[in-house]
Amino acid sequence: MKTILVIHGPNLDLLGQREPGVYGRVTLKEINNGLKKIAKKRKATLKIFQSNHEGEIVDLIGKAKVKYDALLINPAAYTHTSVAIRDAIAASGKIAVEVHLSNIYSREEFRQKSLITPVVKETILGFGAKSYALGLEALLDLI
Ligand code: DQA
């Protein structure tokens, strides 16, 4: 059975009430429940974390090398700033899929660059909460 590390970055704990016009009304708990259903159907195990702290996310990814088979990540605001998270994903050597609820390329200019995209296998964005489901299905197909 494959074990997938799922990481939600900063402020994603606020989903449901955070800028619903941009991110929708689905809560993080609902997203995670949807992911668990997919994992069950596809006979995979998920380890799910949300963190507002860059170093904590780097530490989690550091453990992926030995503990997990692949990584599903929404790095949230760190997408646009974190060389450390990018380097951690590259160092892990694991297949990773990056997801975003919104289409970052149709938003403010500062969001239109992802430091993460070059080190992941695929990026899925713009489908709201469904980006996560699509991302997990794609990741499970890849590994
Ligand atoms: C996001 C997009 C980021 O620009 C933003 O900082 C987020 C969420 C998304 O899922 O659309 O927090 O990653």
Tab-separated table of N, CA and C and ligand atoms in Angstrom, residues 10 12 18 23 74 76-77 79-80 99-102 104 107 111, ligand 1:
chain	number	residue	atom	x	y	z
A	10	PRO	N	0.109	27.608	4.534
A	10	PRO	CA	-0.461	28.622	5.417
A	10	PRO	C	-1.840	29.129	5.003
A	12	LEU	N	-4.608	27.781	4.906
A	12	LEU	CA	-5.580	26.853	4.324
A	12	LEU	C	-6.476	26.234	5.402
A	18	ARG	N	-12.425	31.888	4.451
A	18	ARG	CA	-11.398	32.773	3.919
A	18	ARG	C	-11.705	33.133	2.461
A	23	TYR	N	-11.748	31.267	-2.958
A	23	TYR	CA	-11.400	29.884	-2.592
A	23	TYR	C	-12.609	28.965	-2.364
A	74	ASN	N	-0.243	21.718	-1.452
A	74	ASN	CA	-0.650	23.079	-1.788
A	74	ASN	C	0.202	23.979	-0.898
A	76	ALA	N	0.398	27.017	-0.802
A	76	ALA	CA	-0.276	28.300	-0.541
A	76	ALA	C	0.679	29.471	-0.816
A	77	ALA	N	0.755	30.435	0.103
A	77	ALA	CA	1.571	31.628	-0.182
A	77	ALA	C	3.052	31.289	-0.388
A	79	THR	N	4.215	29.110	-2.157
A	79	THR	CA	4.414	28.793	-3.578
A	79	THR	C	5.297	29.839	-4.253
A	80	HIS	N	5.051	31.092	-3.842
A	80	HIS	CA	5.641	32.212	-4.559
A	80	HIS	C	6.936	32.707	-3.922
A	99	VAL	N	-0.947	21.449	-6.015
A	99	VAL	CA	-2.323	21.838	-6.316
A	99	VAL	C	-2.620	23.243	-5.781
A	100	HIS	N	-3.519	23.908	-6.466
A	100	HIS	CA	-4.038	25.201	-6.014
A	100	HIS	C	-5.530	25.246	-6.286
A	101	LEU	N	-6.258	25.812	-5.351
A	101	LEU	CA	-7.700	25.988	-5.561
A	101	LEU	C	-7.948	26.984	-6.690
A	102	SER	N	-7.221	28.099	-6.648
A	102	SER	CA	-7.422	29.160	-7.640
A	102	SER	C	-6.417	29.006	-8.778
A	104	ILE	N	-3.616	30.555	-10.205
A	104	ILE	CA	-2.665	31.594	-9.798
A	104	ILE	C	-2.198	32.436	-10.992
A	107	ARG	N	-4.363	35.656	-11.564
A	107	ARG	CA	-4.530	36.526	-10.401
A	107	ARG	C	-3.439	37.606	-10.374
A	111	ARG	N	1.483	36.457	-7.741
A	111	ARG	CA	1.125	35.031	-7.616
A	111	ARG	C	1.437	34.236	-8.881
B	1	DQA	C1	-3.382	29.133	-3.235
B	1	DQA	C2	-2.916	30.341	-4.070
B	1	DQA	C3	-1.874	31.131	-3.318
B	1	DQA	O1	-1.460	32.253	-4.105
B	1	DQA	C4	-2.432	31.657	-2.013
B	1	DQA	O2	-1.418	32.334	-1.284
B	1	DQA	C5	-3.059	30.598	-1.190
B	1	DQA	C6	-3.860	29.565	-1.848
B	1	DQA	C7	-4.552	28.360	-3.892
B	1	DQA	O3	-4.783	27.229	-3.488
B	1	DQA	O4	-5.212	28.904	-4.783
B	1	DQA	O5	-3.012	30.632	0.039
B	1	DQA	O6	-2.307	28.227	-3.092
